[in-house]
CSV table of C-alpha atoms and ligand atoms in Angstrom, one decimal:
chain,number,residue,atom,x,y,z
A,1067,MET,CA,0.0,-0.5,0.1
A,1068,TYR,CA,1.7,3.3,-1.1
A,1069,PRO,CA,1.2,6.5,0.7
A,1070,PRO,CA,0.6,9.7,-2.5
A,1071,GLU,CA,3.5,11.3,-3.8
A,1072,PHE,CA,4.7,13.5,-1.3
A,1073,GLY,CA,8.6,15.7,-1.4
A,1074,TYR,CA,11.4,14.9,1.6
A,1075,PHE,CA,13.2,17.5,3.1
A,1076,LYS,CA,16.0,16.4,5.4
A,1077,PRO,CA,16.9,19.6,7.2
A,1078,GLN,CA,20.5,19.8,8.6
A,1079,SER,CA,19.4,22.2,12.0
A,1080,LEU,CA,16.1,23.1,13.4
A,1081,GLU,CA,16.0,26.6,12.3
A,1082,GLU,CA,16.1,24.8,8.2
A,1083,ALA,CA,13.3,22.7,9.3
A,1084,LEU,CA,11.3,25.2,10.6
A,1085,ASP,CA,12.1,27.9,7.8
A,1086,PHE,CA,10.9,25.3,5.3
A,1087,LEU,CA,7.9,24.4,7.4
A,1088,GLU,CA,6.8,28.3,7.3
A,1089,LYS,CA,7.1,28.5,2.7
A,1090,GLU,CA,6.0,25.0,2.2
A,1091,ASP,CA,3.0,22.6,2.0
A,1092,ALA,CA,5.2,20.3,4.4
A,1093,ARG,CA,4.1,18.5,7.6
A,1094,PRO,CA,6.9,17.0,10.4
A,1095,LEU,CA,7.7,13.3,10.2
A,1096,ALA,CA,9.0,12.2,13.5
A,1097,GLY,CA,8.3,8.5,14.7
A,1098,GLY,CA,6.0,8.2,11.1
A,1099,GLN,CA,4.1,5.4,13.6
A,1100,SER,CA,0.8,7.5,13.7
A,1101,LEU,CA,1.8,9.5,10.1
A,1102,ILE,CA,3.0,7.0,7.9
A,1103,PRO,CA,-0.4,4.7,8.3
A,1104,MET,CA,-2.7,7.6,7.9
A,1105,LEU,CA,-0.5,8.7,5.0
A,1106,LYS,CA,-1.2,5.0,3.4
A,1107,LEU,CA,-4.9,5.0,4.2
A,1108,ARG,CA,-5.1,8.7,2.0
A,1109,ILE,CA,-6.1,9.6,5.2
A,1110,ILE,CA,-3.8,12.7,5.0
A,1111,SER,CA,-1.8,13.9,2.0
A,1112,THR,CA,1.0,16.7,2.2
A,1113,GLY,CA,3.3,18.4,-0.6
A,1114,TYR,CA,6.5,17.2,1.5
A,1115,LEU,CA,7.6,15.7,4.7
A,1116,VAL,CA,10.1,17.2,6.8
A,1117,ASP,CA,12.4,14.9,8.6
A,1118,LEU,CA,12.8,15.4,12.3
A,1119,ASN,CA,14.9,12.4,12.9
A,1120,PRO,CA,18.5,13.7,12.0
A,1121,LEU,CA,17.6,16.2,14.7
A,1122,SER,CA,19.6,15.1,17.5
A,1123,SER,CA,19.0,18.3,19.3
A,1124,LEU,CA,15.1,17.3,19.5
A,1125,SER,CA,16.4,14.1,21.7
A,1126,PHE,CA,16.7,14.1,25.6
A,1127,VAL,CA,15.9,13.7,28.8
A,1128,LYS,CA,16.5,16.4,31.4
A,1129,ASP,CA,16.7,16.0,35.1
A,1130,GLU,CA,16.6,20.0,36.2
A,1131,GLY,CA,15.3,19.2,39.9
A,1132,SER,CA,11.9,20.2,40.3
A,1133,GLN,CA,11.4,19.4,36.5
A,1134,VAL,CA,12.2,17.0,34.0
A,1135,ARG,CA,12.3,18.0,30.2
A,1136,VAL,CA,12.0,15.3,28.1
A,1137,GLY,CA,12.4,16.2,24.0
A,1138,ALA,CA,9.9,15.8,21.3
A,1139,LEU,CA,12.0,13.2,19.5
A,1140,THR,CA,12.7,11.4,22.3
A,1141,ARG,CA,11.5,7.4,22.0
A,1142,HIS,CA,8.9,5.4,23.8
A,1143,ALA,CA,11.5,3.1,24.4
A,1144,GLU,CA,13.9,5.7,25.4
A,1145,ILE,CA,11.4,6.7,28.2
A,1146,THR,CA,10.5,3.3,29.5
A,1147,SER,CA,14.4,2.5,29.9
A,1148,ASN,CA,15.2,6.0,31.5
A,1149,THR,CA,15.4,5.1,35.0
A,1150,MET,CA,15.4,8.8,36.0
A,1151,ILE,CA,11.8,9.2,34.5
A,1152,LYS,CA,11.0,5.7,36.0
A,1153,THR,CA,11.5,7.0,40.0
A,1154,GLU,CA,11.3,11.0,39.3
A,1155,VAL,CA,8.2,10.9,36.8
A,1156,PRO,CA,6.4,7.1,37.6
A,1157,LEU,CA,3.3,8.8,35.5
A,1158,LEU,CA,4.9,9.2,32.4
A,1159,TYR,CA,7.1,5.8,32.6
A,1160,GLU,CA,4.2,3.7,33.2
A,1161,ALA,CA,2.1,4.7,30.5
A,1162,SER,CA,5.3,4.8,28.2
A,1163,ARG,CA,5.4,1.1,28.6
A,1164,GLN,CA,1.5,0.3,27.3
A,1165,VAL,CA,1.8,2.5,24.1
A,1166,GLY,CA,1.9,0.0,21.0
A,1167,ASP,CA,4.1,-2.7,21.0
A,1168,VAL,CA,7.9,-2.9,21.2
A,1169,GLN,CA,8.9,-1.9,17.5
A,1170,VAL,CA,6.5,1.0,17.7
A,1171,ARG,CA,8.1,1.9,21.3
A,1172,ASN,CA,11.1,1.7,19.0
A,1173,VAL,CA,10.3,4.5,16.7
A,1174,GLY,CA,7.2,6.0,17.8
A,1175,THR,CA,8.2,9.6,19.5
A,1176,ILE,CA,6.5,11.3,22.3
A,1177,GLY,CA,6.3,14.8,20.5
A,1178,GLY,CA,5.0,12.9,17.9
A,1179,SER,CA,2.0,11.1,20.1
A,1180,VAL,CA,1.3,14.7,21.6
A,1181,SER,CA,1.1,16.5,18.4
A,1182,ASN,CA,-1.0,13.3,16.6
A,1183,ALA,CA,-3.2,14.5,19.7
A,1184,ASP,CA,-5.4,11.4,19.6
A,1185,PRO,CA,-8.0,11.2,22.4
A,1186,ALA,CA,-6.8,6.9,22.9
A,1187,ALA,CA,-3.6,8.0,22.9
A,1188,ASP,CA,-2.0,7.5,26.8
A,1189,TYR,CA,0.2,10.1,27.2
A,1190,PRO,CA,-2.6,13.1,26.7
A,1191,SER,CA,-3.8,12.2,30.1
A,1192,VAL,CA,-0.6,11.6,31.6
A,1193,LEU,CA,0.5,15.3,30.6
A,1194,THR,CA,-3.1,16.5,31.6
A,1195,ALA,CA,-2.9,15.7,35.2
A,1196,LEU,CA,0.6,16.4,35.8
A,1197,ASP,CA,0.0,19.9,34.5
A,1198,ALA,CA,2.7,19.7,32.5
A,1199,LYS,CA,3.9,22.0,29.6
A,1200,ILE,CA,4.5,22.1,26.0
A,1201,VAL,CA,7.3,24.4,24.6
A,1202,THR,CA,6.8,25.0,20.9
A,1203,THR,CA,9.1,26.6,18.6
A,1204,SER,CA,8.9,28.2,15.1
A,1205,LYS,CA,9.9,31.7,13.2
A,1206,GLY,CA,7.4,33.2,15.7
A,1207,GLY,CA,9.4,32.4,18.6
A,1208,SER,CA,9.0,29.7,21.4
A,1209,ARG,CA,5.5,29.3,23.4
A,1210,GLU,CA,4.9,27.2,26.6
A,1211,ILE,CA,1.4,26.4,26.5
A,1212,ASN,CA,-0.2,24.1,29.4
A,1213,ALA,CA,-1.1,20.3,28.7
A,1214,LEU,CA,-4.8,21.7,29.8
A,1215,ASN,CA,-5.2,24.2,27.1
A,1216,PHE,CA,-3.1,22.3,24.8
A,1217,PHE,CA,-5.3,19.6,22.9
A,1218,LYS,CA,-8.9,21.0,21.5
A,1219,GLY,CA,-10.3,18.2,19.7
A,1220,PRO,CA,-9.7,15.0,18.1
A,1221,PHE,CA,-6.2,15.1,16.2
A,1222,THR,CA,-6.5,18.9,16.9
A,1223,THR,CA,-4.1,20.9,19.4
A,1224,SER,CA,-3.3,24.6,19.5
A,1225,LEU,CA,0.0,24.1,17.7
A,1226,ASN,CA,0.1,26.9,14.4
A,1227,GLU,CA,0.6,25.9,11.3
A,1228,GLY,CA,4.6,25.6,10.7
A,1229,GLU,CA,5.1,25.1,14.4
A,1230,LEU,CA,6.7,22.0,16.1
A,1231,VAL,CA,6.6,20.9,19.6
A,1232,LYS,CA,10.3,21.1,21.2
A,1233,GLU,CA,9.9,19.5,24.4
A,1234,ILE,CA,8.2,18.4,27.1
A,1235,VAL,CA,8.0,19.2,30.9
A,1236,PHE,CA,7.2,17.5,33.4
A,1237,PRO,CA,7.1,18.7,37.0
A,1238,LYS,CA,8.3,16.1,39.7
A,1239,LEU,CA,5.7,15.7,42.2
A,1240,ASN,CA,7.0,15.3,45.8
A,1241,GLY,CA,5.3,12.6,47.8
A,1242,TYR,CA,2.5,11.8,45.6
A,1243,LYS,CA,1.5,8.5,44.8
A,1244,THR,CA,0.7,7.8,41.0
A,1245,SER,CA,-0.9,5.0,39.0
A,1246,TYR,CA,-1.7,4.4,35.4
A,1247,VAL,CA,-4.1,1.8,34.1
A,1248,LYS,CA,-5.5,1.1,31.1
A,1249,VAL,CA,-8.2,-1.4,29.2
A,1250,VAL,CA,-7.5,-2.1,26.0
A,1251,ARG,CA,-9.8,-4.3,23.6
A,1252,ARG,CA,-6.7,-6.2,22.3
A,1253,ALA,CA,-2.9,-6.0,23.2
A,1254,GLY,CA,-1.3,-3.4,21.8
A,1255,ASP,CA,-4.5,-1.1,21.3
A,1256,TYR,CA,-5.2,2.2,22.0
A,1257,ALA,CA,-6.9,2.6,25.6
A,1258,MET,CA,-10.5,2.0,25.1
A,1259,VAL,CA,-10.1,4.2,28.8
A,1260,SER,CA,-7.3,4.9,30.6
A,1261,ILE,CA,-6.9,7.0,33.8
A,1262,ALA,CA,-3.6,8.9,35.3
A,1263,VAL,CA,-4.1,9.4,38.7
A,1264,ALA,CA,-1.6,11.6,41.1
A,1265,LEU,CA,-2.6,11.4,44.7
A,1266,ARG,CA,-1.3,13.0,47.7
A,1267,LEU,CA,-2.6,12.2,51.2
A,1268,LYS,CA,-2.2,13.7,54.8
A,1269,GLU,CA,-3.1,11.7,57.8
A,1270,GLY,CA,-5.6,10.2,55.9
A,1271,LYS,CA,-7.1,12.9,53.9
A,1272,VAL,CA,-7.0,13.7,50.7
A,1273,GLU,CA,-4.0,16.4,50.3
A,1274,ASP,CA,-4.6,17.0,46.5
A,1275,VAL,CA,-5.8,14.3,43.9
A,1276,ARG,CA,-5.3,14.9,39.8
A,1277,LEU,CA,-8.1,12.8,37.8
A,1278,SER,CA,-6.9,12.4,34.1
A,1279,TYR,CA,-8.6,9.6,31.8
A,1280,SER,CA,-7.8,9.5,27.7
A,1281,GLY,CA,-10.3,7.9,25.5
A,1282,VAL,CA,-13.2,9.5,27.1
A,1283,SER,CA,-14.1,12.2,25.6
A,1284,ASP,CA,-12.7,14.3,22.5
A,1285,THR,CA,-9.4,15.3,24.5
A,1286,PRO,CA,-7.8,14.0,27.5
A,1287,TYR,CA,-10.5,14.8,30.2
A,1288,ARG,CA,-9.1,16.2,33.6
A,1289,ALA,CA,-12.2,15.3,35.8
A,1290,LYS,CA,-11.7,18.5,38.5
A,1291,GLU,CA,-15.5,18.1,39.4
A,1292,ALA,CA,-14.8,14.6,40.6
A,1293,GLU,CA,-11.5,15.7,42.4
A,1294,LYS,CA,-13.3,18.0,44.3
A,1295,VAL,CA,-15.2,15.3,45.5
A,1296,LEU,CA,-12.0,14.1,47.2
A,1297,MET,CA,-10.1,16.7,47.9
A,1298,GLU,CA,-9.7,17.1,51.9
A,1299,ARG,CA,-12.0,14.1,52.5
A,1300,GLU,CA,-11.1,10.6,53.5
A,1301,LEU,CA,-10.3,7.8,50.9
A,1302,ASN,CA,-12.7,5.7,51.8
A,1303,GLU,CA,-15.3,3.2,49.5
A,1304,GLU,CA,-18.2,5.4,49.9
A,1305,ASN,CA,-16.1,8.9,48.7
A,1306,ILE,CA,-14.0,7.1,46.0
A,1307,LYS,CA,-17.7,5.6,44.9
A,1308,LYS,CA,-19.0,9.2,44.6
A,1309,ALA,CA,-15.9,10.7,42.3
A,1310,ALA,CA,-15.9,7.8,39.7
A,1311,GLU,CA,-19.8,8.6,39.3
A,1312,VAL,CA,-18.9,12.2,39.3
A,1313,ALA,CA,-16.5,11.2,36.9
A,1314,ALA,CA,-18.2,9.5,34.5
A,1315,SER,CA,-21.4,12.1,34.6
A,1316,GLY,CA,-18.8,14.9,33.6
A,1317,ALA,CA,-17.4,12.7,30.2
A,1318,ASN,CA,-18.8,12.2,26.9
A,1319,PRO,CA,-17.2,9.0,25.3
A,1320,PRO,CA,-17.9,8.1,22.1
A,1321,SER,CA,-19.3,5.2,20.4
A,1322,ASP,CA,-16.7,3.1,18.2
A,1323,VAL,CA,-15.2,-0.1,17.5
A,1324,ARG,CA,-13.8,0.1,21.2
A,1325,GLY,CA,-16.6,0.5,22.8
A,1326,SER,CA,-20.1,2.2,23.2
A,1327,SER,CA,-20.5,5.6,25.1
A,1328,TRP,CA,-22.5,3.2,27.9
A,1329,TYR,CA,-20.0,0.9,27.8
A,1330,ARG,CA,-16.9,3.2,28.5
A,1331,LYS,CA,-18.5,4.9,31.6
A,1332,GLU,CA,-18.9,1.6,32.8
A,1333,VAL,CA,-15.7,0.9,32.5
A,1334,MET,CA,-14.2,4.5,33.6
A,1335,LYS,CA,-16.3,3.7,37.2
A,1336,VAL,CA,-14.7,0.6,37.3
A,1337,ILE,CA,-11.2,1.7,37.0
A,1338,THR,CA,-11.3,4.6,39.1
A,1339,VAL,CA,-12.5,2.8,42.1
A,1340,LYS,CA,-9.9,0.2,41.4
A,1341,THR,CA,-7.1,2.6,40.8
A,1342,LEU,CA,-8.5,5.0,43.6
A,1343,GLY,CA,-9.4,1.8,45.9
A,1344,ASP,CA,-5.7,0.4,45.4
A,1345,MET,CA,-3.9,3.7,46.7
A,1346,LYS,CA,-5.8,3.6,50.1
B,1423,MET,CA,14.9,18.6,-0.7
B,1424,VAL,CA,13.3,16.0,-3.3
B,1425,LYS,CA,10.3,17.1,-5.2
B,1426,PRO,CA,7.1,15.3,-5.3
B,1427,GLY,CA,7.6,12.7,-8.3
B,1428,GLU,CA,11.4,12.6,-8.2
B,1429,LYS,CA,13.9,10.2,-6.9
B,1430,VAL,CA,16.4,10.1,-4.0
B,1431,LYS,CA,19.4,8.3,-3.9
B,1432,ILE,CA,19.8,6.1,-0.3
B,1433,LYS,CA,23.0,3.7,1.0
B,1434,VAL,CA,22.1,1.2,3.0
B,1435,LYS,CA,24.1,-1.7,4.6
B,1436,VAL,CA,21.7,-4.8,4.3
B,1437,ASN,CA,23.1,-8.0,5.8
B,1438,GLY,CA,26.3,-6.8,5.7
B,1439,VAL,CA,26.0,-6.2,2.0
B,1440,GLN,CA,26.4,-2.1,1.1
B,1441,TYR,CA,23.7,-0.8,-1.8
B,1442,GLU,CA,22.9,1.8,-3.3
B,1443,GLY,CA,19.8,2.7,-5.1
B,1444,GLU,CA,17.1,5.0,-5.8
B,1445,VAL,CA,13.9,5.8,-4.8
B,1446,PRO,CA,11.3,8.1,-4.4
B,1447,PRO,CA,10.5,9.2,-1.0
B,1448,ARG,CA,7.1,7.6,-0.6
B,1449,LYS,CA,8.7,3.9,-1.2
B,1450,LEU,CA,8.4,2.0,2.4
B,1451,LEU,CA,11.2,-0.4,3.4
B,1452,VAL,CA,10.1,-3.3,3.1
B,1453,HIS,CA,9.1,-2.8,-1.0
B,1454,PHE,CA,12.6,-1.3,-1.5
B,1455,LEU,CA,14.0,-4.9,0.6
B,1456,ARG,CA,11.5,-7.2,-1.1
B,1457,ASP,CA,11.4,-5.6,-4.7
B,1458,ASP,CA,14.4,-3.6,-5.3
B,1459,LEU,CA,16.7,-5.9,-3.2
B,1460,GLY,CA,14.9,-9.0,-4.2
B,1461,LEU,CA,15.2,-9.7,-0.1
B,1462,THR,CA,11.6,-11.8,-0.4
B,1463,GLY,CA,12.3,-13.3,3.6
B,1464,THR,CA,10.6,-10.3,5.2
B,1465,LYS,CA,6.7,-10.6,4.3
B,1466,VAL,CA,4.6,-7.8,4.2
B,1467,GLY,CA,1.1,-9.1,6.4
B,1468,CYS,CA,-1.4,-6.5,7.8
B,1469,ASP,CA,0.5,-3.4,5.8
B,1470,THR,CA,-1.0,-1.6,8.9
B,1471,THR,CA,1.2,-2.0,11.9
B,1472,THR,CA,-0.3,-4.3,13.2
B,1473,CYS,CA,0.8,-8.2,12.3
B,1474,GLY,CA,4.7,-7.4,12.9
B,1475,ALA,CA,5.6,-9.7,9.6
B,1476,CYS,CA,7.5,-7.2,8.3
B,1477,THR,CA,9.9,-6.6,11.1
B,1478,VAL,CA,12.9,-5.7,10.9
B,1479,ILE,CA,16.4,-4.8,12.2
B,1480,LEU,CA,17.5,-1.5,11.2
B,1481,ASN,CA,20.2,0.3,13.5
B,1482,GLY,CA,19.9,-2.6,16.7
B,1483,LYS,CA,16.6,-1.8,16.8
B,1484,SER,CA,13.5,-4.1,15.6
B,1485,VAL,CA,11.1,-1.9,13.4
B,1486,LYS,CA,7.8,-2.8,11.1
B,1487,SER,CA,9.5,-1.9,7.5
B,1488,CYS,CA,5.8,-1.5,6.6
B,1489,THR,CA,5.8,1.9,8.3
B,1490,LEU,CA,8.8,3.6,7.7
B,1491,LEU,CA,10.4,4.8,4.4
B,1492,ALA,CA,13.1,3.6,2.9
B,1493,VAL,CA,14.6,7.1,2.7
B,1494,GLN,CA,14.6,6.9,6.8
B,1495,ALA,CA,17.0,4.0,6.6
B,1496,ASP,CA,19.4,6.1,4.4
B,1497,GLY,CA,23.2,5.3,5.8
B,1498,GLY,CA,21.8,2.9,8.1
B,1499,GLU,CA,22.7,-0.9,8.9
B,1500,ILE,CA,19.4,-3.9,8.4
B,1501,LEU,CA,19.8,-7.3,9.2
B,1502,THR,CA,16.9,-9.1,7.7
B,1503,ILE,CA,15.7,-12.9,8.4
B,1504,GLU,CA,18.3,-13.7,5.0
B,1505,GLY,CA,21.0,-12.0,7.2
B,1506,LEU,CA,20.7,-14.2,10.4
B,1507,GLY,CA,22.2,-17.7,9.9
B,1508,ASN,CA,25.2,-16.7,7.9
B,1509,GLY,CA,24.1,-19.7,5.1
B,1510,LYS,CA,23.2,-22.4,8.0
B,1511,LEU,CA,20.0,-22.1,10.2
B,1512,HIS,CA,20.5,-19.3,13.5
B,1513,ARG,CA,20.2,-21.2,16.6
B,1514,ILE,CA,16.6,-19.2,16.9
B,1515,GLN,CA,15.4,-20.6,13.8
B,1516,GLU,CA,16.5,-24.3,15.1
B,1517,ALA,CA,14.4,-23.6,17.9
B,1518,PHE,CA,11.4,-22.7,15.9
B,1519,SER,CA,11.9,-26.0,14.0
B,1520,ASN,CA,12.4,-28.3,17.0
B,1521,ASN,CA,9.2,-26.8,18.6
B,1522,PHE,CA,7.1,-26.9,15.9
B,1523,ALA,CA,6.8,-22.9,16.2
B,1524,LEU,CA,5.5,-22.5,13.0
B,1525,GLN,CA,2.4,-24.1,10.4
B,1526,CYS,CA,2.5,-21.9,7.7
B,1527,GLY,CA,5.3,-20.1,8.1
B,1528,PHE,CA,3.5,-16.9,7.3
B,1529,CYS,CA,4.7,-15.1,10.5
B,1530,THR,CA,8.0,-16.4,10.9
B,1531,PRO,CA,10.3,-14.2,9.5
B,1532,GLY,CA,8.9,-11.4,11.7
B,1533,MET,CA,8.6,-14.1,15.0
B,1534,ILE,CA,12.3,-14.6,14.2
B,1535,MET,CA,13.4,-10.6,13.9
B,1536,GLN,CA,11.4,-9.5,16.6
B,1537,THR,CA,12.4,-12.6,19.2
B,1538,TYR,CA,16.5,-11.8,17.5
B,1539,TYR,CA,15.7,-8.1,19.1
B,1540,LEU,CA,14.1,-9.7,22.8
B,1541,LEU,CA,16.9,-12.2,23.4
B,1542,LYS,CA,19.6,-9.3,22.4
B,1543,GLU,CA,18.1,-7.0,24.7
B,1544,LYS,CA,17.1,-9.1,27.3
B,1545,GLY,CA,19.7,-12.0,26.9
B,1546,SER,CA,19.2,-15.9,29.0
B,1547,GLU,CA,17.1,-14.5,31.6
B,1548,ILE,CA,14.0,-13.4,29.6
B,1549,SER,CA,10.9,-14.3,31.6
B,1550,GLU,CA,7.7,-16.0,29.8
B,1551,GLU,CA,5.9,-12.8,30.9
B,1552,GLU,CA,8.3,-10.7,29.1
B,1553,ILE,CA,8.7,-13.2,25.7
B,1554,ARG,CA,4.3,-12.5,25.7
B,1555,ASP,CA,5.0,-9.2,25.6
B,1556,GLY,CA,7.7,-7.9,23.9
B,1557,LEU,CA,6.1,-10.2,20.7
B,1558,HIS,CA,2.8,-9.1,21.4
B,1559,GLY,CA,3.0,-6.7,17.6
B,1560,ASN,CA,3.8,-9.9,15.9
B,1561,ILE,CA,0.2,-11.9,15.1
B,1562,CYS,CA,0.3,-15.1,14.5
B,1563,ARG,CA,-3.0,-16.7,13.1
B,1564,CYS,CA,-1.8,-20.8,13.0
B,1565,THR,CA,-0.1,-21.7,15.8
B,1566,GLY,CA,-1.5,-20.2,19.0
B,1567,TYR,CA,1.5,-19.3,19.8
B,1568,GLN,CA,2.2,-21.5,22.2
B,1569,ASN,CA,4.8,-23.2,20.8
B,1570,ILE,CA,6.6,-19.9,19.8
B,1571,ILE,CA,6.8,-19.1,23.1
B,1572,LYS,CA,8.6,-22.3,24.3
B,1573,ALA,CA,10.7,-22.3,21.0
B,1574,VAL,CA,12.0,-18.4,22.2
B,1575,GLU,CA,12.2,-20.0,25.6
B,1576,GLU,CA,14.5,-22.9,24.3
B,1577,ALA,CA,16.1,-20.2,21.7
B,1578,SER,CA,17.5,-17.9,25.1
B,1579,LYS,CA,19.1,-20.8,26.5
B,1580,VAL,CA,21.3,-22.0,23.6
B,1581,ARG,CA,24.6,-19.7,23.8
B,1582,SER,CA,25.5,-18.5,20.8
C,2653,FAD,C1,0.3,-0.6,16.2
C,2653,FAD,C2,-0.1,0.6,16.6
C,2653,FAD,C3,-0.4,0.6,17.8
C,2653,FAD,C4,-0.3,1.8,18.5
C,2653,FAD,N1,-0.7,1.7,20.3
C,2653,FAD,C5,-0.6,2.9,20.7
C,2653,FAD,C6,-1.1,2.9,21.8
C,2653,FAD,O1,-1.3,1.9,22.5
C,2653,FAD,N2,-0.8,4.1,23.1
C,2653,FAD,C7,-0.9,5.3,22.1
C,2653,FAD,O2,-0.6,6.6,22.5
C,2653,FAD,N3,-0.4,5.7,20.6
C,2653,FAD,C8,0.0,4.3,20.2
C,2653,FAD,N4,0.2,3.6,18.9
C,2653,FAD,C9,0.8,5.1,17.8
C,2653,FAD,C10,2.3,5.8,18.5
C,2653,FAD,O3,2.3,5.9,20.0
C,2653,FAD,C11,2.7,6.9,17.6
C,2653,FAD,O4,4.2,6.8,17.7
C,2653,FAD,C12,2.4,8.0,18.1
C,2653,FAD,O5,1.2,8.7,17.7
C,2653,FAD,C13,2.8,9.3,16.7
C,2653,FAD,O6,3.9,9.6,17.6
C,2653,FAD,P1,5.4,9.7,15.9
C,2653,FAD,O7,6.8,10.0,17.0
C,2653,FAD,O8,5.4,8.1,15.7
C,2653,FAD,O9,4.7,10.5,15.0
C,2653,FAD,P2,4.3,10.9,14.0
C,2653,FAD,O10,3.6,10.1,13.0
C,2653,FAD,O11,5.8,11.2,12.8
C,2653,FAD,O12,3.3,12.3,13.7
C,2653,FAD,C14,2.1,12.3,13.8
C,2653,FAD,C15,1.7,13.6,13.7
C,2653,FAD,O13,2.2,14.7,14.7
C,2653,FAD,C16,2.8,15.6,13.7
C,2653,FAD,N5,4.1,15.5,14.5
C,2653,FAD,C17,5.5,14.8,14.9
C,2653,FAD,N6,6.2,15.7,15.8
C,2653,FAD,C18,6.1,16.8,15.7
C,2653,FAD,C19,6.7,17.8,16.3
C,2653,FAD,N7,7.2,17.6,16.7
C,2653,FAD,N8,5.9,19.0,16.2
C,2653,FAD,C20,4.7,19.3,15.4
C,2653,FAD,N9,4.3,18.2,15.4
C,2653,FAD,C21,4.9,17.2,15.3
C,2653,FAD,C22,3.4,14.7,12.3
C,2653,FAD,O14,3.4,15.8,11.6
C,2653,FAD,C23,2.1,14.1,12.3
C,2653,FAD,O15,1.1,14.7,12.2
C,2653,FAD,C24,0.2,2.9,18.1
C,2653,FAD,C25,0.7,3.2,17.0
C,2653,FAD,C26,0.5,1.9,16.2
C,2653,FAD,C27,1.0,1.8,14.4
C,2654,FES,S1,2.7,-5.4,7.7
C,2654,FES,FE1,4.0,-4.9,8.8
C,2654,FES,S2,3.0,-4.6,10.5
C,2654,FES,FE2,1.9,-5.9,9.2
C,2655,FES,S1,2.7,-19.8,11.4
C,2655,FES,FE1,0.8,-19.1,10.0
C,2655,FES,S2,0.7,-17.0,11.0
C,2655,FES,FE2,2.0,-17.9,12.4
């Protein structure tokens, strides 16, 4: 299955890539693990692909004390095998090892996944749970966008034409327990529903909690109303159940091959109760 | 820059042999290997990044060659099923044969290349769970997987 014809540009520097992206009808190519299938299925077409892979300056993981920076071109497998990420941003580690399969993780990148903004993808709910920041770059300069404002709809972000995701900044959450749980229809699939939780308890009460879901809305769904139900309260069965109900009632899941809207809401409740219950 | 419709020169080392070719940017790596180089051991199963039949090793990592452009492999090194045993059967191929780990054989080159990658990464300590997780991007419609798992376990214990 051949994709439609396109041209190809291999930039020597980030500046060259940005120049080209601004001038031409062009799309960036990162891991290609979403882009190439979409081209092959002729869901999209483009004049040129600008290959970001030669730009090693976009591939890095940096520990900066209170935060961790991850370059856009960092592969899923590199995130999974990074021991600093495993201890400092465990939620990201947990999500990265559940993306697709080994071959997809060897090639696909975090920047590509975030830019692609599939509502069922794993990273978006992690980014919104952690209040991560997305740093972009373009000819017009650099921007820092809060994850909650970045995802605009299915496969739609606040990136402008010619603008690239450069890196993602994760705050380290000290004293939090975190958990990422994903329910799939079959091994290696996108989430039917997944939940990212960050929780801090103090003397048995919830001091802070973030609940974010993939697969249940047009964008990652940060269930702020459900968080309020838990704040300052005991993490007991009754409160957890109430929070799960509130989270599900605020969601608007699609009905598609992975499950009906009704079923997804049921799954949401079940994994919310189970995940929070395990964190008691 | 390569304009739409134009071809681009690429150089790749496949199974230790240096090749040069001219490809349109949209040519997929698997078609370059099969149609241009005649290395038809690598299969196209699903053509949608799902089945793993097209798995090859590019610069030390297992990749699905139906979802990579041939130009992206420019300057790189590739290992395919043809290059694995150097004319003899590789220990992984022996183990697949010993354990009846194939029936129609269509998934086998991909299974074996992915196994090669897993054993390179994890060594002989690999657990059954790690094998199952490591192979879940490779689909087999015939064997029911049980004998494939046995074969990988056997291969992991044989010294190369
Ligand atoms: C079989 C299979 C299973 C998968 N399962 C999962 C899964 O379970 N969970 C999951 O989350 N994902 C899954 N994926 C998707 C995978 O994670 C992709 O790697 C990811 O969505 C895209 O990343 P990429 O680097 O491959 O980007 P590409 O495919 O190269 O690009 C994707 C899009 O983003 C744009 N882009 C890329 N990089 C940038 C950048 N730096 N700035 C701006 N735009 C950019 C491209 O132009 C394109 O529009 C799966 C994919 C496959 C093939
Ligand atoms: S043919 Fe490439 S994954 Fe199936
Ligand atoms: S042996 Fe037939 S698909 Fe695996």
